[in-house]
Tab-separated table of C-alpha atoms and ligand atoms in Angstrom:
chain	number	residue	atom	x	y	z
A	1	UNK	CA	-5.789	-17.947	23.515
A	2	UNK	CA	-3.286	-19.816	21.326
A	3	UNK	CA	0.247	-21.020	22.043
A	4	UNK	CA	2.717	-18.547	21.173
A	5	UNK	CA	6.436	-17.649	21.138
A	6	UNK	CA	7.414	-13.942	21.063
A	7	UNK	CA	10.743	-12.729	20.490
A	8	UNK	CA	11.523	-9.410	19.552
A	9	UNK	CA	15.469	-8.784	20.310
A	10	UNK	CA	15.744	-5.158	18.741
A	11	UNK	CA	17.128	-2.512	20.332
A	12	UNK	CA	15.425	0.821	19.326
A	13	UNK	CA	16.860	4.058	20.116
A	14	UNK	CA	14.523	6.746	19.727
A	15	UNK	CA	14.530	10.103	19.676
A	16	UNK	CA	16.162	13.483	18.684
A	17	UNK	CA	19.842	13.226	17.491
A	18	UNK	CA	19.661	9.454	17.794
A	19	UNK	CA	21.164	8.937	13.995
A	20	UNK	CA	24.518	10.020	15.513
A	21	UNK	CA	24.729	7.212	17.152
A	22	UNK	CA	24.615	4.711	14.386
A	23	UNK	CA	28.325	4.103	14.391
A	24	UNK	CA	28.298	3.235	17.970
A	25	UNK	CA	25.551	1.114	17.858
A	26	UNK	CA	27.089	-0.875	14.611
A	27	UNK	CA	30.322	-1.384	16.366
A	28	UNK	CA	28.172	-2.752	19.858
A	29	UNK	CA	26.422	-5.404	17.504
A	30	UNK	CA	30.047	-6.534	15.983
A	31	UNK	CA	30.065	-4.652	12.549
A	32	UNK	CA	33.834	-3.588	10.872
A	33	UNK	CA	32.757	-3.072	7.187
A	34	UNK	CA	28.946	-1.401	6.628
A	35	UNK	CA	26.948	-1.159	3.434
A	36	UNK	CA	24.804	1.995	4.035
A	37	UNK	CA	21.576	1.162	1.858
A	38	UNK	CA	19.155	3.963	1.143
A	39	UNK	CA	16.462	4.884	-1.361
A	40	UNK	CA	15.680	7.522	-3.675
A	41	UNK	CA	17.691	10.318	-2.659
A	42	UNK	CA	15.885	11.903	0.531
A	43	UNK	CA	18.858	10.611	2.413
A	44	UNK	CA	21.108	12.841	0.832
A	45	UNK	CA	18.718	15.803	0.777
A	46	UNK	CA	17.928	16.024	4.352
A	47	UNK	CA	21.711	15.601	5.186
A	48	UNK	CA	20.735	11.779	6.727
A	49	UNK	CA	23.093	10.102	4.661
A	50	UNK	CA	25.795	12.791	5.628
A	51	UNK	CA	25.388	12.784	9.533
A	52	UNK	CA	25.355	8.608	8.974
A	53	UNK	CA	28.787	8.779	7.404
A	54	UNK	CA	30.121	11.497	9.633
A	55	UNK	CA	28.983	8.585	12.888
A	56	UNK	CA	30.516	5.755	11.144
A	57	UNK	CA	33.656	7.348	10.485
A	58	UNK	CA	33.986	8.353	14.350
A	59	UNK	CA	33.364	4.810	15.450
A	60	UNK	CA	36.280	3.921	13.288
A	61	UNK	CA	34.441	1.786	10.971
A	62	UNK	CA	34.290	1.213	7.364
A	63	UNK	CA	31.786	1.596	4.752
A	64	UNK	CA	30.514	1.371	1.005
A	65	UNK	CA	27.160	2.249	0.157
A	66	UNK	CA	24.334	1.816	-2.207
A	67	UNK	CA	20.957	3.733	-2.914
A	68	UNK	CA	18.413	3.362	-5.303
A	69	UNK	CA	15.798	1.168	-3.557
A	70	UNK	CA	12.667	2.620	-5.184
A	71	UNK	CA	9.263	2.076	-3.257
A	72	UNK	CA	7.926	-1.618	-3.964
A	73	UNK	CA	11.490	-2.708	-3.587
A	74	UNK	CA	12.631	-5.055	-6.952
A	75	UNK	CA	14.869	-8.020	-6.567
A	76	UNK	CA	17.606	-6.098	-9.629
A	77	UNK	CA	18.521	-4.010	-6.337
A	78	UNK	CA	19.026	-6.927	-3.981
A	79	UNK	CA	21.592	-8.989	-6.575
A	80	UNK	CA	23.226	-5.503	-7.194
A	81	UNK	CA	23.719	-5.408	-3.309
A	82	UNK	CA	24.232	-9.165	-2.631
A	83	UNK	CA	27.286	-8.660	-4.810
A	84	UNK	CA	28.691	-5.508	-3.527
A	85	UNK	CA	28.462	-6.653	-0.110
A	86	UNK	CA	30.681	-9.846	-1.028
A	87	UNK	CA	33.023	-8.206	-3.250
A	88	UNK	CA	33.552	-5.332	-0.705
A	89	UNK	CA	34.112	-8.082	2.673
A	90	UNK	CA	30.333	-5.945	4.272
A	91	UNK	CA	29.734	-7.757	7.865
A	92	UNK	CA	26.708	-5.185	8.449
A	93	UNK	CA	24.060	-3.760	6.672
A	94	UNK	CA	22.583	-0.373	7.335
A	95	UNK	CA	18.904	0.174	5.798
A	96	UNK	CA	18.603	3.939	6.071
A	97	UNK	CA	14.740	5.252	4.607
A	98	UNK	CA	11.549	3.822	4.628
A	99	UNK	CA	10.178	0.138	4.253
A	100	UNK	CA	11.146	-0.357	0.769
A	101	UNK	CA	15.255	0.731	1.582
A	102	UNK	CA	15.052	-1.597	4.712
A	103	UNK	CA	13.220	-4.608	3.355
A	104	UNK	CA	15.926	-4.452	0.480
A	105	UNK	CA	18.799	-4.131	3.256
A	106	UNK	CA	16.669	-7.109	5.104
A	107	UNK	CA	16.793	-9.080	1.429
A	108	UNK	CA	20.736	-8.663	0.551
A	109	UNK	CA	21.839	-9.280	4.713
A	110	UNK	CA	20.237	-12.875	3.886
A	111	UNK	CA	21.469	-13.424	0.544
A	112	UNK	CA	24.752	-12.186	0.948
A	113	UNK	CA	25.635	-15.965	2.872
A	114	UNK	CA	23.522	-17.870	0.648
A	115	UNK	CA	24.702	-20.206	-2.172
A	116	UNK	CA	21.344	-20.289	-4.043
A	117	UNK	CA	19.265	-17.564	-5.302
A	118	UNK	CA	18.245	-14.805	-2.689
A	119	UNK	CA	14.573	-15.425	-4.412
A	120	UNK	CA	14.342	-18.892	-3.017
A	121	UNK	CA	13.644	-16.984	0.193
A	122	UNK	CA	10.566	-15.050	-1.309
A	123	UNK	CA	9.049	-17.734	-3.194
A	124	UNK	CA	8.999	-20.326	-0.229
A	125	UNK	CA	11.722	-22.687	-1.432
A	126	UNK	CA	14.098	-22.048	1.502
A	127	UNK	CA	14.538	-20.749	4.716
A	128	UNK	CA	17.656	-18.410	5.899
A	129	UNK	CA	20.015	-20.375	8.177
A	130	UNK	CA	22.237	-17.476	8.814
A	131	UNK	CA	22.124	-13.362	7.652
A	132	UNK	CA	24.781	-11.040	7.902
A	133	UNK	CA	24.053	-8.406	10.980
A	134	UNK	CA	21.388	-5.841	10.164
A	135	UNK	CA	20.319	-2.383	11.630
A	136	UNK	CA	18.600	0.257	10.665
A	137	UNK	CA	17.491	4.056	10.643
A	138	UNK	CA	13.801	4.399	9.780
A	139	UNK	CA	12.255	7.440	8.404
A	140	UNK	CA	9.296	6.517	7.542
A	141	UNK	CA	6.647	5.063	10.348
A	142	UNK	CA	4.134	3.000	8.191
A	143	UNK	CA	5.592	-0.681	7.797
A	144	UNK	CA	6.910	-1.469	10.881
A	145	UNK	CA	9.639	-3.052	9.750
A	146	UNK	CA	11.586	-1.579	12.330
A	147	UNK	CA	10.914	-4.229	14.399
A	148	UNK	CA	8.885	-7.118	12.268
A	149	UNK	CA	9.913	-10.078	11.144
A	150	UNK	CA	9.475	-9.497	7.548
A	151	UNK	CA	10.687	-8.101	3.997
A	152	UNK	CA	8.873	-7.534	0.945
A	153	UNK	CA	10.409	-7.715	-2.338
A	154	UNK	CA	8.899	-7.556	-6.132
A	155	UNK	CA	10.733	-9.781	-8.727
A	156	UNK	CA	11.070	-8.108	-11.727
A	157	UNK	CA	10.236	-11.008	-13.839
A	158	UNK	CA	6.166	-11.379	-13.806
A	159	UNK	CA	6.040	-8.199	-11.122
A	160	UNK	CA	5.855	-10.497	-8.559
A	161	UNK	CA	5.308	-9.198	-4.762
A	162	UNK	CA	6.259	-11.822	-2.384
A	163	UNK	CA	6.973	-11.442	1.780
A	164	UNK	CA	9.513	-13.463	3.458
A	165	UNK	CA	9.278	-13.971	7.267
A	166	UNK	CA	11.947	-15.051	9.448
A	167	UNK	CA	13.281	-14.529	12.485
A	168	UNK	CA	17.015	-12.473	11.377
A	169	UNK	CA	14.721	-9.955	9.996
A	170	UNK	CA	14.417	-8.622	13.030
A	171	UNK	CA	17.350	-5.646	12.835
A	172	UNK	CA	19.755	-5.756	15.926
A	173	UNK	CA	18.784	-2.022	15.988
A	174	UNK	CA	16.714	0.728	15.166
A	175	UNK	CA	17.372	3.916	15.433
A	176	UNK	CA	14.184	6.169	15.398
A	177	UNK	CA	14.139	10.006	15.122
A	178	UNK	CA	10.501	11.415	14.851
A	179	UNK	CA	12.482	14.752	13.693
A	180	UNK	CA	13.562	12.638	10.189
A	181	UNK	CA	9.705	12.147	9.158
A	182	UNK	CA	9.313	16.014	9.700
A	183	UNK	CA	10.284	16.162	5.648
A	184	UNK	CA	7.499	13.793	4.856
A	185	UNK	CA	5.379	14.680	2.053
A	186	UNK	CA	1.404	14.502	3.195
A	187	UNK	CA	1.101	11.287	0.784
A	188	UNK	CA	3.445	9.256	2.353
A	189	UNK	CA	2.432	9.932	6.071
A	190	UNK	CA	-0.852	9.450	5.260
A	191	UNK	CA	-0.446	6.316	3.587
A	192	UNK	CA	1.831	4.773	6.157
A	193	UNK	CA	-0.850	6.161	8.454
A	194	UNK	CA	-3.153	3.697	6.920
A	195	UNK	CA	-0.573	0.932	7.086
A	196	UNK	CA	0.232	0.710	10.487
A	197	UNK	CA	-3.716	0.933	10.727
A	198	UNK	CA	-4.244	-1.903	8.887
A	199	UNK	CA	-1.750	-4.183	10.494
A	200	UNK	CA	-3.530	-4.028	13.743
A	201	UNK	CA	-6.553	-4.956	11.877
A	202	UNK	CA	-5.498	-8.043	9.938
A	203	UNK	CA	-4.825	-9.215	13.566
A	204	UNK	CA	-7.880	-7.890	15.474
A	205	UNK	CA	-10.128	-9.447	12.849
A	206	UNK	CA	-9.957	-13.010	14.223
A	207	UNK	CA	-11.649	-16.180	15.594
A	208	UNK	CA	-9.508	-16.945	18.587
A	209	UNK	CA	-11.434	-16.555	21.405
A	210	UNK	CA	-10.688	-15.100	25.066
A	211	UNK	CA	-7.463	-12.655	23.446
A	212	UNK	CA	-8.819	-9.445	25.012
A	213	UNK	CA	-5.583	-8.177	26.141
A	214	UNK	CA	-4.179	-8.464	22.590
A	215	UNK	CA	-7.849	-6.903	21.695
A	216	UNK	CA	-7.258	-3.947	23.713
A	217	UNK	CA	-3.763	-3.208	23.026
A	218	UNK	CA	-4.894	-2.937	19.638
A	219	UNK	CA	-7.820	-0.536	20.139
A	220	UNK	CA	-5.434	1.392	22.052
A	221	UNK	CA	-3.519	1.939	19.041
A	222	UNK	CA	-5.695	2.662	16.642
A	223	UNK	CA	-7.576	4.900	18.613
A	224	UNK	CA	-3.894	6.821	19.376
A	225	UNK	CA	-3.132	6.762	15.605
A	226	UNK	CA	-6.507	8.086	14.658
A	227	UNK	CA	-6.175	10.747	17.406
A	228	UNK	CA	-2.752	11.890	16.132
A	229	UNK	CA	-2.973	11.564	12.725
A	230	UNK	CA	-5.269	14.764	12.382
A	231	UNK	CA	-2.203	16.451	14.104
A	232	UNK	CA	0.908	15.265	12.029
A	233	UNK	CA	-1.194	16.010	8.826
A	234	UNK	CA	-2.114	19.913	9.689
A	235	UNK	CA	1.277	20.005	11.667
A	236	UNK	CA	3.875	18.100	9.572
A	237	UNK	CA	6.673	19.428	12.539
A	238	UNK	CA	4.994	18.984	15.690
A	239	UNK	CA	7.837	16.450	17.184
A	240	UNK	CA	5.170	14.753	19.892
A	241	UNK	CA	2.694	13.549	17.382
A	242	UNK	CA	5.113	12.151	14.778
A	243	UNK	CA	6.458	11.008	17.802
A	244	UNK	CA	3.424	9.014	18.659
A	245	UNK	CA	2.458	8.115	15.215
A	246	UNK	CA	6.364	6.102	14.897
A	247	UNK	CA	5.965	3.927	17.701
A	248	UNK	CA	2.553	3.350	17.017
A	249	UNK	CA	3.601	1.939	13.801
A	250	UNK	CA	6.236	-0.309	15.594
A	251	UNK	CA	4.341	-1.511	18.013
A	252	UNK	CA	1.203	-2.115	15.302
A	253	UNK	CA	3.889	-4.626	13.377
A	254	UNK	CA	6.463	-6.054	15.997
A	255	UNK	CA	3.298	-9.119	16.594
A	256	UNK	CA	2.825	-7.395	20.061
A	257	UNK	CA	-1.023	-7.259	19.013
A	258	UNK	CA	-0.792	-10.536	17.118
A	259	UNK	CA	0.492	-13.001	19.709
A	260	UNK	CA	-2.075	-15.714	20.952
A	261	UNK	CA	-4.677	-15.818	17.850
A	262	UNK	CA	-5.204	-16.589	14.453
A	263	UNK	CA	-4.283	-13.657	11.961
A	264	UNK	CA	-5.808	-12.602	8.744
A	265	UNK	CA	-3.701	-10.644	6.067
A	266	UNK	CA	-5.483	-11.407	2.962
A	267	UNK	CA	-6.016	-7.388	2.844
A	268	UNK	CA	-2.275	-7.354	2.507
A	269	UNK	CA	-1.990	-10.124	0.153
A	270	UNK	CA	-4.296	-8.534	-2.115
A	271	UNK	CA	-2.744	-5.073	-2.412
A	272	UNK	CA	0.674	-6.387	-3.026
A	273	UNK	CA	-0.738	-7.027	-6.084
A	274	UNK	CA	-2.022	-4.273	-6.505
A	275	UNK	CA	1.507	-2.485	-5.615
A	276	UNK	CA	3.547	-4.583	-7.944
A	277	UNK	CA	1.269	-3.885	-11.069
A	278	UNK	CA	0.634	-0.581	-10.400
A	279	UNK	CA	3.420	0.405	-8.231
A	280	UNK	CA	0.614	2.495	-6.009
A	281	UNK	CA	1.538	2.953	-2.231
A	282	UNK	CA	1.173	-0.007	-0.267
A	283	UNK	CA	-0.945	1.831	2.500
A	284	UNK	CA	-2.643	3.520	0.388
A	285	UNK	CA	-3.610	0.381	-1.453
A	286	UNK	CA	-4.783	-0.736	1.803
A	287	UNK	CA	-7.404	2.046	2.643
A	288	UNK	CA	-8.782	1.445	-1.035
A	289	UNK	CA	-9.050	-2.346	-0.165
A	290	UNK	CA	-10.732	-2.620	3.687
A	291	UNK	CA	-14.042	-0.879	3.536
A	292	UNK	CA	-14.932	-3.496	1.197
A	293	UNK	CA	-13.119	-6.238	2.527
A	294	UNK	CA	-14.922	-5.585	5.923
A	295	UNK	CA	-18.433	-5.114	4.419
A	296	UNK	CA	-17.841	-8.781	2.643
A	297	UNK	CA	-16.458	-10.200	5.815
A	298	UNK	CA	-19.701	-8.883	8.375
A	299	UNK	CA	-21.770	-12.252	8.088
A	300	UNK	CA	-18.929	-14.099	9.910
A	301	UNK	CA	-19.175	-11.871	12.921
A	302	UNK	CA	-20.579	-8.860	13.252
A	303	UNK	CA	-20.160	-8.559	16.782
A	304	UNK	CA	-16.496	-8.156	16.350
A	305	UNK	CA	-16.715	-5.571	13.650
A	306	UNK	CA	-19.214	-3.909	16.073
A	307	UNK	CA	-16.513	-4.336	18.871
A	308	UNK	CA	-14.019	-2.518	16.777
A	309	UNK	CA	-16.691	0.338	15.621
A	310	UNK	CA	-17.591	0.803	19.391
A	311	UNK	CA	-14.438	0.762	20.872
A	312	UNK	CA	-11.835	2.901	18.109
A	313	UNK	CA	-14.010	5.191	16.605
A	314	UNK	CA	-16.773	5.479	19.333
A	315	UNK	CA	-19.787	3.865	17.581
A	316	UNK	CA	-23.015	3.355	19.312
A	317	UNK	CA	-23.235	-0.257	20.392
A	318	UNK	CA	-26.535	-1.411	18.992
A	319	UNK	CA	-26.834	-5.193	20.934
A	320	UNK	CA	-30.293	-5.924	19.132
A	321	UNK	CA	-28.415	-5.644	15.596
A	322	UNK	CA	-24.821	-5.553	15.526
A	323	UNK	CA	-24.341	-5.239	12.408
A	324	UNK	CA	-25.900	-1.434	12.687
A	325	UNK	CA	-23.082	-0.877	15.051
A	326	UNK	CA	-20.298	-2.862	12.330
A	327	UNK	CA	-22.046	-0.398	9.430
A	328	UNK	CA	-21.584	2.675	11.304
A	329	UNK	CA	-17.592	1.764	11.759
A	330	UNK	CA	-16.936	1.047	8.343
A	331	UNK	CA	-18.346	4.324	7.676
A	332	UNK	CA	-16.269	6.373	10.255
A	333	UNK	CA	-13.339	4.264	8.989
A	334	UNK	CA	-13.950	5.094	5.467
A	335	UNK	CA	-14.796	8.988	6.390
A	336	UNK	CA	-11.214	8.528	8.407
A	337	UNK	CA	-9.507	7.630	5.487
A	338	UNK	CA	-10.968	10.099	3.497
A	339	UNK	CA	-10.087	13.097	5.855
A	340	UNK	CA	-6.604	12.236	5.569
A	341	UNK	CA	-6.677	11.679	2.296
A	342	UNK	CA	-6.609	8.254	1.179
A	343	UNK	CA	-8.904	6.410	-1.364
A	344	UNK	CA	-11.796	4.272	-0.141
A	345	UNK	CA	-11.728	2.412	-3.084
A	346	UNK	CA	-9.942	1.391	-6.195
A	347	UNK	CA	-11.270	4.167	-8.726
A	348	UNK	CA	-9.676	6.759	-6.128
A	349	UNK	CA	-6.921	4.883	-5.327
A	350	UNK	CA	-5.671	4.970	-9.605
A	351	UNK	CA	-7.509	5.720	-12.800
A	352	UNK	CA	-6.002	3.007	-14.651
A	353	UNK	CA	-7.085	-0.003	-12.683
A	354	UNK	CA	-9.914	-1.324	-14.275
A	355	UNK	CA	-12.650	-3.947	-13.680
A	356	UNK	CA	-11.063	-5.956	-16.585
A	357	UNK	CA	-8.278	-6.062	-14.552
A	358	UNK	CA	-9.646	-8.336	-11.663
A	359	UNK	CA	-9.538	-11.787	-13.269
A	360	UNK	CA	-5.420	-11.099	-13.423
A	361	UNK	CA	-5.123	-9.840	-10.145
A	362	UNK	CA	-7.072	-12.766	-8.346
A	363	UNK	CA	-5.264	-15.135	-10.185
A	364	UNK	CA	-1.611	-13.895	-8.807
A	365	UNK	CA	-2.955	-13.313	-5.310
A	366	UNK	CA	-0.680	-15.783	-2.884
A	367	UNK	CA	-2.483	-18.333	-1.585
A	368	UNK	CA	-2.356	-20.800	1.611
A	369	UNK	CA	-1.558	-24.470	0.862
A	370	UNK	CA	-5.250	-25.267	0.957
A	371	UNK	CA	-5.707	-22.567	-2.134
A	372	UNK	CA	-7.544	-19.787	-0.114
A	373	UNK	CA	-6.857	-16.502	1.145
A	374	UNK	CA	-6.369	-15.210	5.075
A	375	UNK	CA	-8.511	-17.153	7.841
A	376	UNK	CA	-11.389	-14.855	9.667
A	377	UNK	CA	-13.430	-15.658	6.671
A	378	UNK	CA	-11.102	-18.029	4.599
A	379	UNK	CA	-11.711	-16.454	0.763
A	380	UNK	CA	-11.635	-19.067	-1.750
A	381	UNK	CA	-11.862	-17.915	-5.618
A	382	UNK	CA	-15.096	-16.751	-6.126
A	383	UNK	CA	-14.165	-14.546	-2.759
A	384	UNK	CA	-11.313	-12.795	-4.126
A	385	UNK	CA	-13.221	-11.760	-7.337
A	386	UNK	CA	-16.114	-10.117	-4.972
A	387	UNK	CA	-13.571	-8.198	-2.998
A	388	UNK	CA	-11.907	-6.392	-5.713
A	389	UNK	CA	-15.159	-5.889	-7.456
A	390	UNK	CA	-16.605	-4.734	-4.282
A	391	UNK	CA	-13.832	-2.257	-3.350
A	392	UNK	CA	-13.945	-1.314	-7.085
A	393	UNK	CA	-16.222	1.445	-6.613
A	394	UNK	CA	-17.424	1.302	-3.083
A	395	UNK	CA	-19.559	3.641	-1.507
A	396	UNK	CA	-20.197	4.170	2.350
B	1	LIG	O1	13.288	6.681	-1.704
B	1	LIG	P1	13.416	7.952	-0.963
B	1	LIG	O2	14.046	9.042	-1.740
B	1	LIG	O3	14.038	7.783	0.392
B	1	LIG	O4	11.919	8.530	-0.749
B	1	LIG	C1	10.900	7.791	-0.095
B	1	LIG	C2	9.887	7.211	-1.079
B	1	LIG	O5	9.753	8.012	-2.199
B	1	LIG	C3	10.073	8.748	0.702
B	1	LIG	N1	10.602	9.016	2.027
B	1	LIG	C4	10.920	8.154	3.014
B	1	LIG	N2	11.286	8.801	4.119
B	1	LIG	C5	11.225	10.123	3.834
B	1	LIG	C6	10.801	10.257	2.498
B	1	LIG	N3	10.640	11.479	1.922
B	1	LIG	C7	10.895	12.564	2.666
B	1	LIG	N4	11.283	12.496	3.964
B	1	LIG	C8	11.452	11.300	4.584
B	1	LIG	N5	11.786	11.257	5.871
B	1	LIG	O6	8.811	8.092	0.825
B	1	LIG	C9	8.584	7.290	-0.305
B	1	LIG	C10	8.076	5.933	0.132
B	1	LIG	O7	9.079	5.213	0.804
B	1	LIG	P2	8.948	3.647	1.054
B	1	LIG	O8	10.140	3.188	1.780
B	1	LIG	O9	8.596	2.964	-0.222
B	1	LIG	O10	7.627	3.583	1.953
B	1	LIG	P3	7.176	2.605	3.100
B	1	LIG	O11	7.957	2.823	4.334
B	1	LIG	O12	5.724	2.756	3.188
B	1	LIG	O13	7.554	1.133	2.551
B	1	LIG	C11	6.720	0.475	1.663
B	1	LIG	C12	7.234	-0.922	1.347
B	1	LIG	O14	7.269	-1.763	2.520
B	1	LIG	C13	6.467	-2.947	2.296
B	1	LIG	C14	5.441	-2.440	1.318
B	1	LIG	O15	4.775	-3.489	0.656
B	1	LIG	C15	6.285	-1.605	0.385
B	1	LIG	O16	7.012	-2.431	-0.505
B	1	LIG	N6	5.994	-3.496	3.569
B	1	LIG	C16	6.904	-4.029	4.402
B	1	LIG	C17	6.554	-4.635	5.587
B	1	LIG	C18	7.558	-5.245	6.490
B	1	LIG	N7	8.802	-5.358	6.065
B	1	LIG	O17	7.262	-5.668	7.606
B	1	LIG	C19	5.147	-4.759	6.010
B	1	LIG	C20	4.220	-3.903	5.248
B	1	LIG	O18	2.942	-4.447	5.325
B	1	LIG	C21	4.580	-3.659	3.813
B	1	LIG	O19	4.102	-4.694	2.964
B	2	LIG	ZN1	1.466	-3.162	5.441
């Protein structure tokens, strides 16, 4: 196991009727003036934004808001916000939605101090010193951003996707009803299904040796998630397993699983471009992405791909040949994916990504200071190129 600090000083509030107490929870944490940030306008049509307003007004606090953060959050958005903020004297941000409205709340609470450009942030040029305070109300359980230390923002200009890690992107709170992902259209659930999936797995795929509680905890996870997801698709309203499913996703992205040992990502790196060209769903991006990505990675250790197929979906352990054992997981994975209704490959995922398109993509994929992608199997170049034309059309 590796030396590691963890620090994860949010305070989530979960439950039924736990939106109501936003405005006591901003004032706790300090906050006088709050820019509500939401997205697309399922705030205002499940009455979210309402009962938000309605909590902040009892605490005796003042607010502004601004909505409009589309999924794949774009930087226009943050400057709008940055500015507001200032102009209006905001000393809290509130994200209220799904990944994309709180990574854009995450985005403006560290520009708003900053002299430079927000962007230097996203493109590695600087690091935030200071934010201004941050909470949130999540209804969407897929990024884990609840709790994580990230944000990810496209620029505009060359639909750039970049994430920016740090540790004040950690909200002071989050408040977490499983009754607000109730309105959740089958789509979204199932891709953020697939995201919270994959964020255990760009940690369990790893060298570091001797990290079987971190192992386990993950297993545990994903076999929950895979257990409840066949529930919260056929029974969009069943409170327990949404339940399940949201702090699931938390607890897939807050590092509790990551701690110790050597992480991957490149899966994630290589959606985001597919999500800023296309604009496609990040997790659904994702399922189209790791069949592949695991069938290219096998020769550096099938064992652990057997591991995983053994312990979350139940596969046979074949000791002789592991890599029987690693084939048969991919394959439940992929027929996972598939029963909830996300792509196992790139012709499912959109019809107009094309193979011409590869060349671009690899080119923009971020890389490590040492030019290659992830760590399990570092993948240089010629990697990249095999992965997307792998996952291109990839079959079980
Ligand atoms: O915009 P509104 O109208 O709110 O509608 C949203 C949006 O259309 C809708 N939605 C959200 N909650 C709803 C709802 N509709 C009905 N009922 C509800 N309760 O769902 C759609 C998708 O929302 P979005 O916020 O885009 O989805 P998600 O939470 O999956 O966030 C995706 C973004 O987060 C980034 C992704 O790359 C992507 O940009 N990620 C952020 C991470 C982080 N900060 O730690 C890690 C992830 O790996 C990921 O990269
Ligand atoms: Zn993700």
């Amino acid at each position: 196991m590796l030396n590691f600090q963890f620090h994860t000083p949010t305070e989530f509030v979960f439950g039924r009727g736990t939106e109501n107490l936003a405005g006591e929870l901003v004032k706790k944490y300090g906050g006088t003036k709050v820019l509500i940030h939401y997205g697309g306008g399922s705030a205002l049509r499940t009455g979210l934004y309402d009962k938000t307003v309605k909590s902040l007004e009892a605490a005796g606090l003042k607010h502004v808001a601004l909505g409009g953060a589309r999924p794949n959050p774009v930087d226009t958005l943050v400057y709008e916000g940055i500015e507001l903020a200032r102009r209006e004297g905001v000393d809290f941000i509130l994200g209220v939605g799904g990944g994309s409205a709180i990574d854009s709340s995450k985005a403006i609470a560290a520009g708003v101090p900053y002299e430079g450009d927000f962007w230097d942030f996203f493109a590695e040029k600087a690091s935030p010193a200071k934010t201004i305070r941050l909470g949130c109300i999540v209804t969407l359980p897929a990024t884990g951003t609840e709790g994580s230390d990230s944000a990810v923002i496209t620029r505009s200009d060359g639909m750039l996707k970049r994430g920016m890690n740090s540790r004040f992107n950690r909200p002071l709170f989050s408040i977490m009803n499983p009754e607000l992902t109730f309105t959740l259209p089958p789509w979204q659930t199932a891709s953020g299904i697939a995201d919270m999936m994959a964020h255990i797995m760009e940690r369990y795929f790893t060298n570091t040796r001797h990290v079987d509680v971190t192992d386990r905890l993950g297993e545990a996870l994903l076999t929950s998630i895979v257990n409840q997801a066949g529930i919260v698709m056929r029974e969009p309203e069943n409170y327990d397993a949404r339940a399940e499913i949201m702090w699931a996703g938390t607890l897939a992205h807050n590092n509790l699983c990551g701690v110790g040992r050597e992480t991957d990502f490149s899966v994630h790196k290589l959606e985001h471009e597919l999500s800023a060209k296309w604009d496609v769903t990040h997790g659904a991006g994702l399922a189209a992405l790791y069949p592949a990505w695991m069938q290219y990675q096998m020769p550096q250790n099938p064992m652990r791909l057997a591991q995983f197929a053994a312990r979350v979906f139940g596969a046979e352990m074949n000791f002789e040949d592991p890599t029987v054992t690693a084939w048969d997981g991919i394959r439940r994975l992929a027929a996972f994916y598939t029963s909830i209704g996300m792509p196992v490959n790139l012709r499912e995922l959109d019809a107009r990504i094309g193979k011409s398109d590869i060349p671009e993509l690899v080119a923009k994929v971020r890389r490590k200071k040492d030019g290659t992608v992830g760590s399990f199997r570092p993948l240089a170049e010629a990697d990249l190129k095999n992965v997307f034309e792998l996952a291109f059309d990839w079959k079980p």
